[in-house]
Amino acid sequence: MQDNTEDIIKSFYRYCAKFSELVIYGAGDAGWMVAEFMEHEKIPIACFSTTSEPEQKMASGYEVKKIDAVINSGTDTGIIVAVSKKNAGDMLRLLEDQKVSYFYSPEFLYQLFRRKCRESASKVRVQDGYIRRIPGMEFDRDVLYLCCPASIGDTLYTAALAKACKEQDTSVRKVCLVLKAGHAELGKLFSGVDSWIVSDEAVETLEHYSLYTQNWKLGNYIYGHFKKTPRLEYYPEYHEAGCRTIVERYGRLVMGLLKPAELEAFAPCSLGGEKKEMGREVVVMPYAKTAELLPEAFWESLVFRLKQAGYTVYTNVGGAKEKAVQGTKTVTKSLLETARFCEGCAAVISLRSGLCDLLGFTNTKLIVVNTSEELSAEWNLKDVFSRDGIYNINCFNMKNYDKEIQKIMEIVG
């Protein structure tokens, strides 16, 4: 049901007019972006839908239903698929097989996102090459504002290069991080950072401003992530030969440093609290936003082996959708509390995630499980930290993990 005409917005209007009930498939950022647009245009929304049984039955006043219940409802329903290209395939095939009407257009989602970015960009006041104001906030010309719009690792690496930025550019005297609420603790870790602003709204406004205007650096501003086209594709420079390690990428492509730089270390006291004595505890971290997950059987088998060896095993759980591996205790601490706890454990075994980047700055014995060639080759923590105690286990393109579990057990000791 995709319309390839130039005016995709009108095509969307025409599609919606055909049905007595409209359902948005996808309860992520794209789904809520479509919902905001429909609310603004006064187009009624019946509910949201997801592939699996939703953990929350209501969200922002809308019911959330499993897609099977929507398909089999027997009502005159149109389904608006609001997910990224990489996540759309299985759902589109299901709807095609069931002969269910749907509207899906990456171009439509792009146009909505572009509108949203344009609206944010209009709120940013720029004068003489400096950002002077965003809603609710005045910016100083003499402070470098470093916007951190991405994950934990991205925030850490840009913040850890603030000191090098000052050393290479003497005009930069103060650095202020603009952080998402979930990253608030990270602002205080590095001496090169003088202050921080914690505001999801400010981060989103600045991110949308850069994506819409393609301005990544101004006199008092740096967009703290890799440059992207308006369609969220990385600039070609991201793939340059000679700029493949993590530190090189963040130093050159994000911070604009002209010379090689080292990441600033943070003092152990930055984590707060007292370091616990090394014990017979192991933490497993089976969840990550940017890595392919491993089967539950992998973690259950690993935990069984660890407990046989006399270890008490914990699962780091970061949200309602995450659960502890069978036979483990749960760790639900803040970022820095988790890092402090992990540093006193015998080992941490984790999918490659942003929390791994944080633990890389500590003395934690860290076993990183890579589930893709890209993670192993391009995001390898051994390329970042020279300290002992960081190990890589590659778990991709295989059906049996017995050898990898044995390697992990040998490393844990």
Coordinates of C-alpha atoms in Angstrom, one line a residue:
M1 CA 0.0 0.0 0.0
Q2 CA 3.0 2.3 -0.5
D3 CA 2.5 5.4 -2.6
N4 CA 5.6 6.7 -4.4
T5 CA 4.1 10.0 -5.6
E6 CA 6.0 13.2 -4.7
D7 CA 3.4 14.4 -2.2
I8 CA 3.5 11.5 0.3
I9 CA 1.7 13.4 3.0
K10 CA -1.4 13.7 0.8
S11 CA -1.1 10.0 0.1
F12 CA -1.2 9.4 3.8
Y13 CA -4.3 11.6 4.2
R14 CA -6.0 9.6 1.4
Y15 CA -5.1 6.3 3.0
C16 CA -6.5 7.4 6.4
A17 CA -9.8 8.5 4.9
K18 CA -10.5 5.0 3.7
F19 CA -10.9 3.4 7.2
S20 CA -13.1 3.8 10.2
E21 CA -10.3 2.8 12.5
L22 CA -6.5 3.5 12.3
V23 CA -3.8 1.6 14.2
I24 CA -0.2 2.6 14.5
Y25 CA 2.2 -0.4 14.5
G26 CA 5.3 0.5 16.4
A27 CA 5.5 2.1 19.8
G28 CA 9.0 3.6 19.4
D29 CA 10.2 7.0 18.4
A30 CA 8.8 6.7 14.9
G31 CA 5.4 5.5 16.2
W32 CA 5.0 8.4 18.5
M33 CA 6.2 10.9 15.9
V34 CA 3.4 9.6 13.6
A35 CA 0.9 9.9 16.5
E36 CA 1.9 13.5 17.2
F37 CA 1.3 14.3 13.5
M38 CA -2.0 12.6 13.5
E39 CA -3.1 14.4 16.7
H40 CA -2.1 17.7 15.2
E41 CA -4.1 16.9 12.0
K42 CA -7.0 15.7 14.2
I43 CA -6.9 12.2 12.6
P44 CA -8.3 9.7 15.2
I45 CA -6.0 6.9 16.5
A46 CA -7.6 3.7 17.7
C47 CA -4.5 2.3 19.4
F48 CA -0.9 1.3 19.1
S49 CA 0.3 -2.3 18.3
T50 CA 3.4 -4.3 18.8
T51 CA 4.6 -7.7 17.7
S52 CA 4.7 -9.3 21.1
E53 CA 2.3 -9.1 24.0
P54 CA 2.8 -5.5 25.3
E55 CA 4.1 -5.1 28.9
Q56 CA 2.1 -1.9 29.2
K57 CA -1.5 -2.0 28.1
M58 CA -1.8 1.8 28.0
A59 CA 0.7 4.5 26.9
S60 CA -0.1 8.2 26.9
G61 CA -3.8 7.6 26.9
Y62 CA -3.7 5.0 24.0
E63 CA -4.3 1.3 24.3
V64 CA -1.4 -0.9 23.2
K65 CA -2.5 -4.2 21.6
K66 CA -0.6 -7.2 20.1
I67 CA -0.7 -7.0 16.3
D68 CA -2.5 -10.4 16.1
A69 CA -5.5 -9.0 18.0
V70 CA -5.7 -6.0 15.6
I71 CA -5.5 -8.2 12.5
N72 CA -8.2 -10.6 13.8
S73 CA -10.5 -7.8 15.2
G74 CA -12.9 -8.0 12.2
T75 CA -13.2 -4.2 12.0
D76 CA -12.5 -2.0 9.1
T77 CA -8.9 -1.2 10.2
G78 CA -6.0 0.5 8.4
I79 CA -2.5 -0.2 9.9
I80 CA 0.2 2.5 9.7
V81 CA 3.6 0.9 10.0
A82 CA 5.9 3.2 11.8
V83 CA 9.3 1.5 12.2
S84 CA 12.7 1.8 10.5
K85 CA 13.5 -0.1 7.3
K86 CA 15.6 -2.7 9.1
N87 CA 12.7 -3.5 11.4
A88 CA 9.9 -3.4 8.9
G89 CA 10.5 -6.5 6.8
D90 CA 8.9 -9.2 9.0
M91 CA 5.9 -7.1 9.8
L92 CA 5.3 -6.2 6.1
R93 CA 5.5 -9.9 5.1
L94 CA 3.0 -10.8 7.8
L95 CA 0.5 -8.2 6.7
E96 CA 1.0 -9.2 3.1
D97 CA 0.4 -12.9 3.9
Q98 CA -2.7 -12.0 5.9
K99 CA -3.9 -9.7 3.1
V100 CA -4.3 -6.8 5.6
S101 CA -4.3 -3.2 4.4
Y102 CA -1.3 -1.2 5.6
F103 CA 0.5 2.1 4.9
Y104 CA 4.3 2.0 5.0
S105 CA 6.6 4.6 3.5
P106 CA 10.1 5.5 4.7
E107 CA 9.7 8.7 2.7
F108 CA 6.6 9.6 4.8
L109 CA 8.6 9.0 8.1
Y110 CA 11.5 11.0 6.7
Q111 CA 9.2 13.9 5.9
L112 CA 7.7 13.9 9.4
F113 CA 11.2 13.7 10.9
R114 CA 12.3 16.6 8.7
R115 CA 9.4 18.7 9.8
K116 CA 10.2 18.0 13.4
C117 CA 13.8 18.9 12.9
R118 CA 12.8 22.1 11.1
E119 CA 10.5 23.1 14.0
S120 CA 13.4 22.6 16.5
A121 CA 15.9 24.4 14.3
S122 CA 13.6 27.4 14.2
K123 CA 13.9 27.7 18.0
V124 CA 17.7 28.0 18.0
R125 CA 18.9 31.6 17.9
V126 CA 22.3 31.9 16.2
Q127 CA 24.2 35.2 16.0
D128 CA 27.6 35.9 14.4
G129 CA 28.4 32.1 14.3
Y130 CA 27.5 31.4 17.9
I131 CA 24.4 29.8 19.4
R132 CA 22.9 32.4 21.7
R133 CA 19.6 31.0 22.8
I134 CA 17.4 27.9 22.8
P135 CA 14.0 27.7 24.6
G136 CA 14.5 28.3 28.3
M137 CA 18.3 28.7 28.0
E138 CA 20.9 31.4 27.2
F139 CA 24.2 30.3 25.8
D140 CA 27.5 32.1 26.6
R141 CA 29.9 32.9 23.8
D142 CA 32.9 32.0 26.0
V143 CA 31.7 28.4 26.8
L144 CA 31.9 25.5 24.4
Y145 CA 28.6 23.6 24.6
L146 CA 29.1 19.9 23.7
C147 CA 25.7 18.3 22.8
C148 CA 25.6 14.5 23.7
P149 CA 22.6 13.1 21.7
A150 CA 23.6 9.4 21.5
S151 CA 24.5 6.5 23.7
I152 CA 26.6 6.1 26.9
G153 CA 29.8 5.4 25.0
D154 CA 29.4 8.4 22.7
T155 CA 28.9 10.7 25.7
L156 CA 31.9 9.2 27.5
Y157 CA 34.3 9.5 24.6
T158 CA 33.4 13.1 23.7
A159 CA 33.6 14.1 27.4
A160 CA 36.9 12.4 27.8
L161 CA 38.3 14.4 24.9
A162 CA 37.3 17.8 26.3
K163 CA 40.6 18.2 28.0
A164 CA 42.5 17.5 24.7
C165 CA 40.2 20.0 23.0
K166 CA 41.3 22.7 25.5
E167 CA 44.9 21.8 25.0
Q168 CA 44.8 22.0 21.2
D169 CA 42.6 25.0 21.0
T170 CA 43.5 27.7 23.5
S171 CA 40.4 29.7 22.7
V172 CA 38.4 27.0 24.5
R173 CA 38.5 27.8 28.2
K174 CA 35.3 26.2 29.5
V175 CA 33.4 23.1 28.3
C176 CA 29.7 22.5 29.2
L177 CA 28.1 19.1 28.4
V178 CA 24.5 19.1 27.3
L179 CA 23.2 15.7 28.5
K180 CA 20.2 13.5 28.4
A181 CA 18.7 12.8 31.8
G182 CA 19.8 9.2 31.6
H183 CA 23.4 10.3 31.3
A184 CA 23.4 13.0 34.1
E185 CA 25.9 11.1 36.2
L186 CA 28.5 11.1 33.4
G187 CA 29.0 14.8 33.5
K188 CA 31.1 14.9 36.6
L189 CA 33.7 12.2 35.6
F190 CA 36.3 14.3 33.7
S191 CA 38.2 17.3 34.8
G192 CA 38.1 18.7 31.2
V193 CA 34.4 19.3 31.7
D194 CA 33.6 22.4 33.7
S195 CA 29.8 22.2 33.8
W196 CA 26.8 20.4 32.5
I197 CA 23.2 20.9 31.5
V198 CA 20.8 18.0 32.0
S199 CA 17.8 18.4 29.7
D200 CA 16.3 15.9 27.2
E201 CA 14.5 18.8 25.5
A202 CA 17.7 20.8 25.0
V203 CA 19.5 17.7 23.6
E204 CA 16.7 17.0 21.2
T205 CA 16.5 20.7 20.1
L206 CA 20.2 20.9 19.4
E207 CA 20.3 17.5 17.7
H208 CA 17.4 18.4 15.4
Y209 CA 19.1 21.8 14.7
S210 CA 22.3 20.1 13.5
L211 CA 20.5 17.4 11.4
Y212 CA 18.3 20.0 9.7
T213 CA 20.9 22.8 9.1
Q214 CA 23.9 20.4 8.8
N215 CA 25.8 22.7 11.1
W216 CA 27.9 20.5 13.4
K217 CA 30.2 23.1 14.8
L218 CA 29.8 26.8 15.7
G219 CA 31.9 29.2 17.7
N220 CA 30.5 27.8 21.0
Y221 CA 29.0 24.5 20.0
I222 CA 29.9 21.0 18.9
Y223 CA 27.4 18.3 18.0
G224 CA 28.8 15.4 19.9
H225 CA 28.2 12.6 17.5
F226 CA 29.1 11.6 13.9
K227 CA 27.7 13.7 11.1
K228 CA 24.7 12.4 9.4
T229 CA 22.6 13.2 6.3
P230 CA 19.0 14.2 6.9
R231 CA 18.1 10.6 6.2
L232 CA 20.3 9.6 9.2
E233 CA 23.1 8.0 7.0
Y234 CA 26.6 8.6 8.2
Y235 CA 28.8 11.0 6.1
P236 CA 31.4 9.1 4.0
E237 CA 34.2 10.3 6.3
Y238 CA 32.9 7.9 8.9
H239 CA 34.3 5.1 6.7
E240 CA 37.7 6.7 5.9
A241 CA 40.7 4.5 6.1
G242 CA 43.1 5.7 8.7
C243 CA 40.3 6.8 11.0
R244 CA 39.0 3.5 12.1
T245 CA 39.7 3.3 15.8
I246 CA 37.2 4.6 18.3
V247 CA 39.5 7.4 19.7
E248 CA 40.5 8.5 16.2
R249 CA 36.8 8.7 15.1
Y250 CA 35.7 10.7 18.1
G251 CA 38.8 12.9 18.1
R252 CA 38.8 13.8 14.4
L253 CA 35.3 13.4 13.2
V254 CA 33.4 14.6 16.2
M255 CA 35.6 16.9 18.2
G256 CA 37.5 18.2 15.2
L257 CA 41.0 17.7 16.8
L258 CA 43.9 18.2 14.4
K259 CA 46.3 16.1 16.4
P260 CA 46.0 12.6 17.9
A261 CA 44.7 12.8 21.4
E262 CA 44.3 10.5 24.4
L263 CA 41.2 10.0 26.4
E264 CA 41.3 11.6 29.8
A265 CA 41.0 9.1 32.7
F266 CA 38.8 9.7 35.6
A267 CA 39.8 9.2 39.2
P268 CA 38.3 6.2 41.1
C269 CA 36.6 8.6 43.5
S270 CA 34.5 10.0 40.7
L271 CA 32.3 6.9 41.0
G272 CA 31.4 7.8 44.5
G273 CA 31.2 5.5 47.5
E274 CA 33.8 3.1 48.7
K275 CA 35.2 0.4 46.6
K276 CA 34.0 -3.1 47.7
E277 CA 36.6 -5.8 48.3
M278 CA 37.0 -8.2 45.4
G279 CA 34.6 -11.1 46.0
R280 CA 33.3 -14.2 44.4
E281 CA 30.6 -12.4 42.5
V282 CA 30.2 -12.2 38.7
V283 CA 27.8 -9.9 36.9
V284 CA 26.3 -10.9 33.5
M285 CA 24.9 -8.3 31.2
P286 CA 22.8 -9.9 28.5
Y287 CA 21.1 -6.8 27.2
A288 CA 22.3 -4.1 24.8
K289 CA 20.6 -1.6 22.5
T290 CA 23.0 -1.8 19.6
A291 CA 24.1 -5.5 19.7
E292 CA 22.3 -8.6 18.7
L293 CA 21.1 -10.5 21.7
L294 CA 22.2 -14.1 22.4
P295 CA 19.7 -16.9 23.2
E296 CA 18.6 -17.2 26.8
A297 CA 20.1 -20.7 26.7
F298 CA 23.6 -19.2 26.3
W299 CA 23.3 -17.2 29.5
E300 CA 21.6 -19.9 31.4
S301 CA 24.4 -22.4 30.5
L302 CA 27.0 -19.8 31.5
V303 CA 25.4 -19.0 34.8
F304 CA 25.1 -22.8 35.6
R305 CA 28.8 -23.2 35.0
L306 CA 29.7 -20.1 37.1
K307 CA 27.6 -21.3 40.0
Q308 CA 29.1 -24.7 39.8
A309 CA 32.5 -22.9 40.2
G310 CA 31.3 -21.3 43.4
Y311 CA 30.4 -17.8 42.1
T312 CA 27.4 -15.8 43.1
V313 CA 25.9 -14.4 39.8
Y314 CA 24.0 -11.2 39.2
T315 CA 22.2 -9.9 36.2
N316 CA 22.3 -6.2 35.4
V317 CA 18.7 -5.2 34.7
G318 CA 18.1 -1.8 33.2
G319 CA 14.4 -1.6 32.5
A320 CA 11.0 -3.2 32.6
K321 CA 11.6 -5.3 29.5
E322 CA 14.8 -6.9 30.9
K323 CA 14.7 -9.8 33.3
A324 CA 17.3 -11.6 35.4
V325 CA 18.8 -14.8 34.0
Q326 CA 17.4 -17.8 35.8
G327 CA 19.4 -18.5 39.0
T328 CA 20.9 -15.0 39.4
K329 CA 20.3 -12.1 41.6
T330 CA 19.4 -8.7 40.2
V331 CA 21.5 -5.5 40.0
T332 CA 19.3 -2.4 39.4
K333 CA 21.7 0.4 40.4
S334 CA 22.5 3.8 38.8
L335 CA 25.3 3.9 36.1
L336 CA 28.0 4.9 38.5
E337 CA 26.8 2.7 41.3
T338 CA 26.8 -0.2 38.9
A339 CA 30.4 0.6 37.8
R340 CA 31.5 0.8 41.4
F341 CA 29.8 -2.6 42.2
C342 CA 31.3 -4.2 39.1
E343 CA 34.8 -3.0 39.9
G344 CA 34.7 -5.1 43.1
C345 CA 33.5 -8.3 41.4
A346 CA 35.5 -11.1 40.1
A347 CA 34.4 -10.4 36.5
V348 CA 31.7 -8.9 34.4
I349 CA 30.5 -10.7 31.2
S350 CA 28.6 -8.4 29.0
L351 CA 27.3 -7.9 25.5
R352 CA 29.1 -5.0 23.8
S353 CA 27.2 -2.1 25.1
G354 CA 27.6 1.5 26.3
L355 CA 28.1 0.2 29.9
C356 CA 31.1 -1.7 28.6
D357 CA 32.6 1.7 27.6
L358 CA 32.0 3.0 31.2
L359 CA 33.6 -0.1 32.7
G360 CA 36.6 0.3 30.4
F361 CA 37.5 3.4 32.3
T362 CA 37.5 1.5 35.6
N363 CA 39.6 -1.5 36.8
T364 CA 36.8 -4.0 36.2
K365 CA 37.8 -7.4 34.8
L366 CA 35.6 -7.2 31.7
I367 CA 34.8 -9.9 29.2
V368 CA 33.1 -8.3 26.2
V369 CA 30.9 -10.6 24.1
N370 CA 30.7 -9.4 20.5
T371 CA 27.8 -10.6 18.4
S372 CA 28.8 -9.1 15.1
E373 CA 31.9 -8.6 13.0
E374 CA 31.4 -4.8 13.2
L375 CA 31.5 -4.8 16.9
S376 CA 34.6 -6.9 17.0
A377 CA 36.5 -5.0 14.3
E378 CA 35.4 -1.4 14.8
W379 CA 34.3 -1.0 18.4
N380 CA 36.9 -3.2 20.1
L381 CA 37.7 -1.8 23.6
K382 CA 41.2 -3.3 23.3
D383 CA 41.9 -0.5 20.8
V384 CA 40.9 2.1 23.4
F385 CA 42.2 1.0 26.8
S386 CA 45.8 -0.3 27.2
R387 CA 45.1 -1.7 30.7
D388 CA 45.0 -5.4 31.5
G389 CA 41.7 -7.1 32.3
I390 CA 39.7 -6.5 29.1
Y391 CA 38.9 -9.6 27.0
N392 CA 36.9 -10.2 23.8
I393 CA 34.8 -13.3 23.0
N394 CA 33.3 -13.4 19.5
C395 CA 29.9 -15.1 19.4
F396 CA 28.6 -14.6 15.8
N397 CA 28.0 -16.9 12.9
M398 CA 27.8 -20.0 15.1
K399 CA 25.1 -22.4 16.3
N400 CA 26.9 -23.9 19.3
Y401 CA 28.5 -21.7 22.0
D402 CA 30.1 -24.4 24.2
K403 CA 33.7 -23.4 23.2
E404 CA 33.0 -19.7 23.9
I405 CA 31.5 -20.5 27.3
Q406 CA 34.6 -22.6 28.1
K407 CA 36.8 -19.7 27.1
I408 CA 34.9 -17.4 29.4
M409 CA 35.2 -19.8 32.3
E410 CA 39.0 -20.0 31.8
I411 CA 39.2 -16.2 31.9
V412 CA 37.0 -15.8 35.0
G413 CA 39.2 -18.4 36.7

